XYZ file of C-alpha atoms in Angstrom:
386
model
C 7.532 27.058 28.940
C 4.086 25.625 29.455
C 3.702 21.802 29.189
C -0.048 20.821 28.252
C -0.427 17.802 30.481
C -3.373 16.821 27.574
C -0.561 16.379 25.095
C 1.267 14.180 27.162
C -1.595 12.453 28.464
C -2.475 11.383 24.299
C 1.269 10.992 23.413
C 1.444 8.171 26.462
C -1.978 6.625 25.168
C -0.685 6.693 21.502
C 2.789 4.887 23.080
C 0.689 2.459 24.667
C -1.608 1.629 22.116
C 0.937 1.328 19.919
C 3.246 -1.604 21.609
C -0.080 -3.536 22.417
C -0.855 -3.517 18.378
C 2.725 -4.653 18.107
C 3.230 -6.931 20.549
C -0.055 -8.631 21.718
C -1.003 -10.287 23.791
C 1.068 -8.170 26.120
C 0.648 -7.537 29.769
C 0.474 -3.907 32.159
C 4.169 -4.396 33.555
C 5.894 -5.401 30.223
C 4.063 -2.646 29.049
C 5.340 -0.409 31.927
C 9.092 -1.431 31.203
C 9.097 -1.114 27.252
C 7.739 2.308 27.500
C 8.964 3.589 30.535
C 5.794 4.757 32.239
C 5.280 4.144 35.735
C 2.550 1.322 36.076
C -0.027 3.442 37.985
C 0.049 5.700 34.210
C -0.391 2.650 32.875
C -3.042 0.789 34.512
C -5.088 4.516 34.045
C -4.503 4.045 30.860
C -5.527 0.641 29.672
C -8.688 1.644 31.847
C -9.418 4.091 29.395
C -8.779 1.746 26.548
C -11.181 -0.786 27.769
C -13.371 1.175 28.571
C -13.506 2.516 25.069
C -13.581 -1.160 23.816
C -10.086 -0.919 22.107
C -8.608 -3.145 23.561
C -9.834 -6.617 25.492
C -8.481 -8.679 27.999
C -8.268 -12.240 27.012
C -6.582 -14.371 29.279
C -3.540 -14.487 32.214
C 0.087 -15.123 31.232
C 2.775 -16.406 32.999
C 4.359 -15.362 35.995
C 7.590 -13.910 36.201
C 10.374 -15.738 37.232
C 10.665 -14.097 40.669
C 6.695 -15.154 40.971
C 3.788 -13.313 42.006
C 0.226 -12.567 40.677
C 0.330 -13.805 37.228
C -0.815 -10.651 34.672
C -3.770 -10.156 32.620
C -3.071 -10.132 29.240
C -4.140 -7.820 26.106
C -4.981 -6.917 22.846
C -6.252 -4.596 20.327
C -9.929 -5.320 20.222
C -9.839 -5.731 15.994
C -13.464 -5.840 15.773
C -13.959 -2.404 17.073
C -14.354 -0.800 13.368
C -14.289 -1.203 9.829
C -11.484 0.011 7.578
C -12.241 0.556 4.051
C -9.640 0.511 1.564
C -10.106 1.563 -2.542
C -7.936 1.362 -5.542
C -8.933 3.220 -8.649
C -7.426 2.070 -11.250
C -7.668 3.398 -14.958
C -10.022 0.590 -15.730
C -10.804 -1.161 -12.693
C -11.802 -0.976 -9.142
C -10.370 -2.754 -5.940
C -12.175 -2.994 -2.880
C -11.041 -4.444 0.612
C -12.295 -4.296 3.917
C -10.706 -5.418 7.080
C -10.732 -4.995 10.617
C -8.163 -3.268 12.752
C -5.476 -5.489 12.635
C -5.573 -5.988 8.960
C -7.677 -9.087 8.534
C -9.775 -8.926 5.534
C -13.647 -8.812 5.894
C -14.573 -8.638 1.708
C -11.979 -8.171 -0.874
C -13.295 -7.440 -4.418
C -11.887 -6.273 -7.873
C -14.147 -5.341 -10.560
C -12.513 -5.248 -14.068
C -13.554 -3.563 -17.185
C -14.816 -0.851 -14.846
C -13.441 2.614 -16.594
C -12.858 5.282 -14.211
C -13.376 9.218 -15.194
C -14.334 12.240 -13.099
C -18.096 11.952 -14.398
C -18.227 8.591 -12.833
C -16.001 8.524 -9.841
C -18.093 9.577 -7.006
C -20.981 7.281 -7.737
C -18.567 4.473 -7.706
C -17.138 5.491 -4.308
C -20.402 6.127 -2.917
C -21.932 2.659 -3.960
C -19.235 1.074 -1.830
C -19.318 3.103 1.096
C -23.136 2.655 0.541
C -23.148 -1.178 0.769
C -20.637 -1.290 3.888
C -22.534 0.969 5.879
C -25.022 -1.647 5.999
C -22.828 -3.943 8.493
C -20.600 -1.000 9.794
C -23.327 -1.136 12.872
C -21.679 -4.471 13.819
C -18.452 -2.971 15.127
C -18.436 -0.148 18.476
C -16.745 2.709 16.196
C -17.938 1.513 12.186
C -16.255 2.715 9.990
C -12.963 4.445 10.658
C -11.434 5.644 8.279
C -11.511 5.425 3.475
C -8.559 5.326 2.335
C -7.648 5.775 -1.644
C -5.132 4.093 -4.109
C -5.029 7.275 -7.193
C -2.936 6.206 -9.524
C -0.918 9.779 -10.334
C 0.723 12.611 -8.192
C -1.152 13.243 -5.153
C -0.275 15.739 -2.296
C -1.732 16.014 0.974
C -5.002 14.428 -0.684
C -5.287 16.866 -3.305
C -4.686 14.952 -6.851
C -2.420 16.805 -9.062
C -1.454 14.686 -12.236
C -3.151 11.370 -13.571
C -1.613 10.555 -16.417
C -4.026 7.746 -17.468
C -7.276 8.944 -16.331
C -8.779 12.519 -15.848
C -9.060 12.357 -12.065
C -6.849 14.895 -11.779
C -9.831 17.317 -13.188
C -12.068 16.882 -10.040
C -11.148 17.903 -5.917
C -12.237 14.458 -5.033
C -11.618 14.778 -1.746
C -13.421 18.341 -1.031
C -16.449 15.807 -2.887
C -16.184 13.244 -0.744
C -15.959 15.204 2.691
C -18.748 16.772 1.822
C -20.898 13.976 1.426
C -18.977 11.616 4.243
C -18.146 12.281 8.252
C -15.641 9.377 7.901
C -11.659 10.283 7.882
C -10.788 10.174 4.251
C -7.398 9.654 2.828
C -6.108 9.889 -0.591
C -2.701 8.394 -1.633
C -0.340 7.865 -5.038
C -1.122 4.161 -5.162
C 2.983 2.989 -5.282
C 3.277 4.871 -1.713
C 0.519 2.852 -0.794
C 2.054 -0.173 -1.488
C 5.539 0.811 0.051
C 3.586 1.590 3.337
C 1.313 -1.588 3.066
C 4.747 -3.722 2.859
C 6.373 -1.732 5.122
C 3.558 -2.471 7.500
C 2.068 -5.887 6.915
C 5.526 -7.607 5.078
C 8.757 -6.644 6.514
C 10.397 -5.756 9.829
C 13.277 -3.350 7.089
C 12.993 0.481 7.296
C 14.497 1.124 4.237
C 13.018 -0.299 1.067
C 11.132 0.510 -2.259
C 7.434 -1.152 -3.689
C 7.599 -0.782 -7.356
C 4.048 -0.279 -8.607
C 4.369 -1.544 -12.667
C 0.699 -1.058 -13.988
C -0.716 1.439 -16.555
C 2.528 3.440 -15.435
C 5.634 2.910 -13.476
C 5.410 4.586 -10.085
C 7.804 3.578 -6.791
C 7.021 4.401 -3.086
C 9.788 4.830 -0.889
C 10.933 4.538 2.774
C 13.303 5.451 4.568
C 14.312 5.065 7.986
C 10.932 3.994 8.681
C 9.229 6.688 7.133
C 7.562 7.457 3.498
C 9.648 10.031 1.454
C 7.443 11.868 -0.653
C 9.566 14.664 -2.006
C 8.172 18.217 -2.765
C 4.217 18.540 -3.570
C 4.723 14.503 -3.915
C 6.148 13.654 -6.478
C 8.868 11.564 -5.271
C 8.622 8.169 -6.758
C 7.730 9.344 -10.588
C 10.713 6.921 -11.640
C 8.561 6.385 -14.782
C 9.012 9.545 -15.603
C 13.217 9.349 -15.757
C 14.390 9.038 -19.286
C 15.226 5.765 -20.168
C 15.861 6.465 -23.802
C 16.707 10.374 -24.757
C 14.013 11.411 -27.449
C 12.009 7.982 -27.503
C 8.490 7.455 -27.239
C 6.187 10.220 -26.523
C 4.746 10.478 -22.857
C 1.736 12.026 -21.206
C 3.945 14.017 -18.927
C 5.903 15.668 -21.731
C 9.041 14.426 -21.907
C 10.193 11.507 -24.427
C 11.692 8.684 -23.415
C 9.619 7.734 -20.410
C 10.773 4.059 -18.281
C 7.421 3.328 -18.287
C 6.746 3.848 -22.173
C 8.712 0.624 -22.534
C 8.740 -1.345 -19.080
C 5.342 -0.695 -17.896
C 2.468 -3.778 -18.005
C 0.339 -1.878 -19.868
C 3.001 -1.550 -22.969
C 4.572 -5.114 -22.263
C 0.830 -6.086 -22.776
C 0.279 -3.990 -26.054
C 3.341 -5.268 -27.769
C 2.438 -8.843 -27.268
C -0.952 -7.986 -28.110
C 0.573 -6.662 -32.122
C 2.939 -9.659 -31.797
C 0.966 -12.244 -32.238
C -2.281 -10.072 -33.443
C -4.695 -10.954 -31.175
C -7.907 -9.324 -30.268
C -7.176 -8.856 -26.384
C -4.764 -9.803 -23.891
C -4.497 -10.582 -20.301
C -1.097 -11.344 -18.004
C -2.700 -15.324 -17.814
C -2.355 -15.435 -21.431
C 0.955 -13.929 -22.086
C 2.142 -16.274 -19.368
C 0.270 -19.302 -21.120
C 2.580 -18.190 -23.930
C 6.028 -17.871 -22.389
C 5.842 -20.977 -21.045
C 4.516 -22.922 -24.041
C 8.288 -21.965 -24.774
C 6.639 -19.448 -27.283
C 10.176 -17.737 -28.510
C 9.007 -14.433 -30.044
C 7.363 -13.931 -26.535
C 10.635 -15.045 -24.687
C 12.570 -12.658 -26.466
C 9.790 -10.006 -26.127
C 10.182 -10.625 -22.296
C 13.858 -10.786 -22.194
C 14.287 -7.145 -23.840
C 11.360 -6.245 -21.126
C 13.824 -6.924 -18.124
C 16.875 -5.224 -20.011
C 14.998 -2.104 -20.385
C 13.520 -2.520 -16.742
C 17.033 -3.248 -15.342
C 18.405 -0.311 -16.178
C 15.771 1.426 -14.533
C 15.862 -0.638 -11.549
C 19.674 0.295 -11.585
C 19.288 3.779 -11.363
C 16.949 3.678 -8.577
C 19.118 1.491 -6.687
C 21.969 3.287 -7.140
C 19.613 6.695 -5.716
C 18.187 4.901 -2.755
C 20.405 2.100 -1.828
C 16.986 0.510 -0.141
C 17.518 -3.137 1.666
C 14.996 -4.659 -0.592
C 12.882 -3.616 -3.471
C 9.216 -5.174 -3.972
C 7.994 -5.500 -7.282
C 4.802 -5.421 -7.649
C 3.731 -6.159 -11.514
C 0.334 -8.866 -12.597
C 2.998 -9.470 -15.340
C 6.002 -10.394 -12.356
C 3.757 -12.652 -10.600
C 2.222 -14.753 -13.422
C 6.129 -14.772 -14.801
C 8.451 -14.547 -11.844
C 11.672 -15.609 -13.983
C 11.387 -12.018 -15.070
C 13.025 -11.566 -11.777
C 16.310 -14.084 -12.318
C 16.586 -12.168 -15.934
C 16.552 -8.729 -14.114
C 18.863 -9.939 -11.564
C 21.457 -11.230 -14.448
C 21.340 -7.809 -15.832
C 22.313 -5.961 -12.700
C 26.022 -6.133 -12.959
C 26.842 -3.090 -10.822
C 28.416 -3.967 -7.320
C 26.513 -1.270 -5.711
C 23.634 -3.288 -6.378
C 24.280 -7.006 -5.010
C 23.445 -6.528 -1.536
C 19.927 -5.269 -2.380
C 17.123 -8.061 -2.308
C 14.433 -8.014 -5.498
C 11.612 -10.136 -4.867
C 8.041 -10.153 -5.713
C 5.693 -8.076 -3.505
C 4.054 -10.378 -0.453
C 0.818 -8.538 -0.773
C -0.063 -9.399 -4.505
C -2.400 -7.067 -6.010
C -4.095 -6.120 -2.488
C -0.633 -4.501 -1.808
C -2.189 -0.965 -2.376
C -5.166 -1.720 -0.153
C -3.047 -3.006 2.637
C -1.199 0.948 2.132
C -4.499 2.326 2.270
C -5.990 0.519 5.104
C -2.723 1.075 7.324
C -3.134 4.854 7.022
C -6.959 4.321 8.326
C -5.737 2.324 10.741
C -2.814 4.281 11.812
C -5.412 7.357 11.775
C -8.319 5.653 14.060
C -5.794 4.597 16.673
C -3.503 7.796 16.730
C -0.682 5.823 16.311
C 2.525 6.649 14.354
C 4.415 3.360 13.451
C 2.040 0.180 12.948
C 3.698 -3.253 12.474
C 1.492 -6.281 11.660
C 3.378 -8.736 10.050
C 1.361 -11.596 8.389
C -2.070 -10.870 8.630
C -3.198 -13.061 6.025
């Protein structure tokens, strides 16, 4: 068997780059002894690195106890590129850019915005567009576009969009064409799961559920997102919630999310109390005015939404499940009425809580795959860049 001493030499600078992203500011010999790479492979290494401006020196440490030279320290140099990050939702558009470690440069969300295939690339390309403009800033600019599609995507081809046509264009084959940058396209609930998984938690096993338009979920396990065949693990709006309900754009009846989702929660209140438009601030403003025809609209929300929590649960037996819902947030006791519905005792180990990354969570998914990308790095843990 032939070994190609390239591979190797890229799988050590991958390990290495890796536990200095994790574990800054870190020095050559603790380096040397969490990887197990003699210090001379090291110290070629890191030589590389800097040399490449990836990583900086910035300061000494301590000495070890037995004494000695005290070591230079490092880090990932964050500044060395731009990641941008986009979320296309069926009537709006999310924008964040950050560094390499996750910090956020410009974060922007543009409502009322309705997304189609006629209008899609222009969009995309007036972002890339204005951030090219400072990309020249940074040694590598911009590393990497990632994309939040909110439907079935596989290996960045998007197969099913239930709420917008964007399944009707090869956006990606588009947008390599007209960009040199890595692009990556992503169901926007897996992007959320990998965003928490990244930036939240130090747990392997857990669940973001993504409650928008739809009802998606992104999953991980053991570290790792499960995507299921030509991805379409993590459709859990799609299970039947009640057998020949409400019509769905997938085809079946009954959908979770044609009764959980924020878009219908929305709707309903909307005919409730006949009003010309809605928001999540308003329906809040309502619920807590003690408003009881939009208490009791809310309370047969989280029934219907615990029995879908249940059954996912009860499939996936994560450590903790992250809702993430504009609905949740401006109304958290929607989590204490889901919990109190949740009588099963295979559930009461399992941790519900609202998602740490808000409405960015997505983004954060997004830019951890450009990230992860740039660096050639498989597992990236930044807890608490924000």
């Amino acid at each position: 068997m032939v070994t190609d001493k390239y591979v190797i030499r890229e799988q050590n600078a991958s390990l290495v780059m890796e536990q200095i992203v994790q574990h800054a500011p870190i020095s050559r010999a603790t380096l040397s002894a969490n990887i197990g790479l003699n210090k001379a492979t090291v110290s070629d290494i890191t030589k590389k690195l800097l040399e490449e401006k990836l990583i900086e020196e910035i300061g000494i440490g301590e000495s070890s106890h037995s004494g000695g030279r005290k070591p230079i320290l490092l880090q990932l140099n964050k500044k060395a590129g731009l990641s941008i990050a986009i979320e296309l939702g069926y009537d709006f558009i999310s924008t964040m850019v950050t560094y390499l470690d996750g910090e956020v440069v410009f974060y922007n969300k543009e409502r009322g915005t309705f997304i189609k295939k006629e209008n899609v690339l222009s969009h995309i390309s007036d972002i890339i567009e204005k951030y090219e403009k400072i990309s020249n800033l940074t040694t590598y600019g911009i590393v990497g576009i990632g994309i939040a599609i909110h439907g079935i995507v596989n290996k960045n081809n998007i197969l099913f969009t239930p709420y917008y046509d964007l399944d009707k264009i090869e956006l990606y084959e588009e947008l390599t064409k007209l960009y040199q940058y890595p692009i990556h396209i992503e169901n926007e609930a897996n992007l959320t799961a990998i965003g928490e998984s990244t930036f939240s938690t130090e747990f392997n096993n857990l669940i973001s559920l993504s409650i928008h338009s739809g009802i998606g979920a992104g999953i991980i396990i053991d570290g790792q997102l499960f995507t299921g065949l030509d991805g379409r693990a993590g459709e859990v709006g799609h299970s039947i919630l009640y057998p020949d309900g409400r019509t769905c754009p997938c085809g079946n009846k009954g959908c979770l999310e044609q009764y959980c989702s924020d878009k219908v929660l929305l709707e309903q209140f909307k005919e409730l109390k006949q009003l010309s438009d809605v928001t999540p601030d308003l329906l809040a403003e309502h619920y807590y005015a003690n408003d009881l025809a939009v208490q009791e609209l809310i309370q047969q929300h989280c029934y219907n939404l615990s029995k879908g929590l249940n059954n996912i649960m009860t499939s996936f037996a994560p450590k903790i499940i992250y809702m993430n819902s504009s609905v949740i947030r401006r109304v958290p006791d929607i989590l204490s009425f889901i919990r109190d519905n949740l009588e099963s005792s295979f559930n009461k180990d399992i941790v519900i809580e609202n998602s740490r990354l808000g409405s960015k969570a997505s983004l954060f998914g997004a830019t951890a795959l450009n990230i992860r990308n740039f660096l050639n790095i498989s597992h990236l843990k930044i807890i608490n860049v924000e």
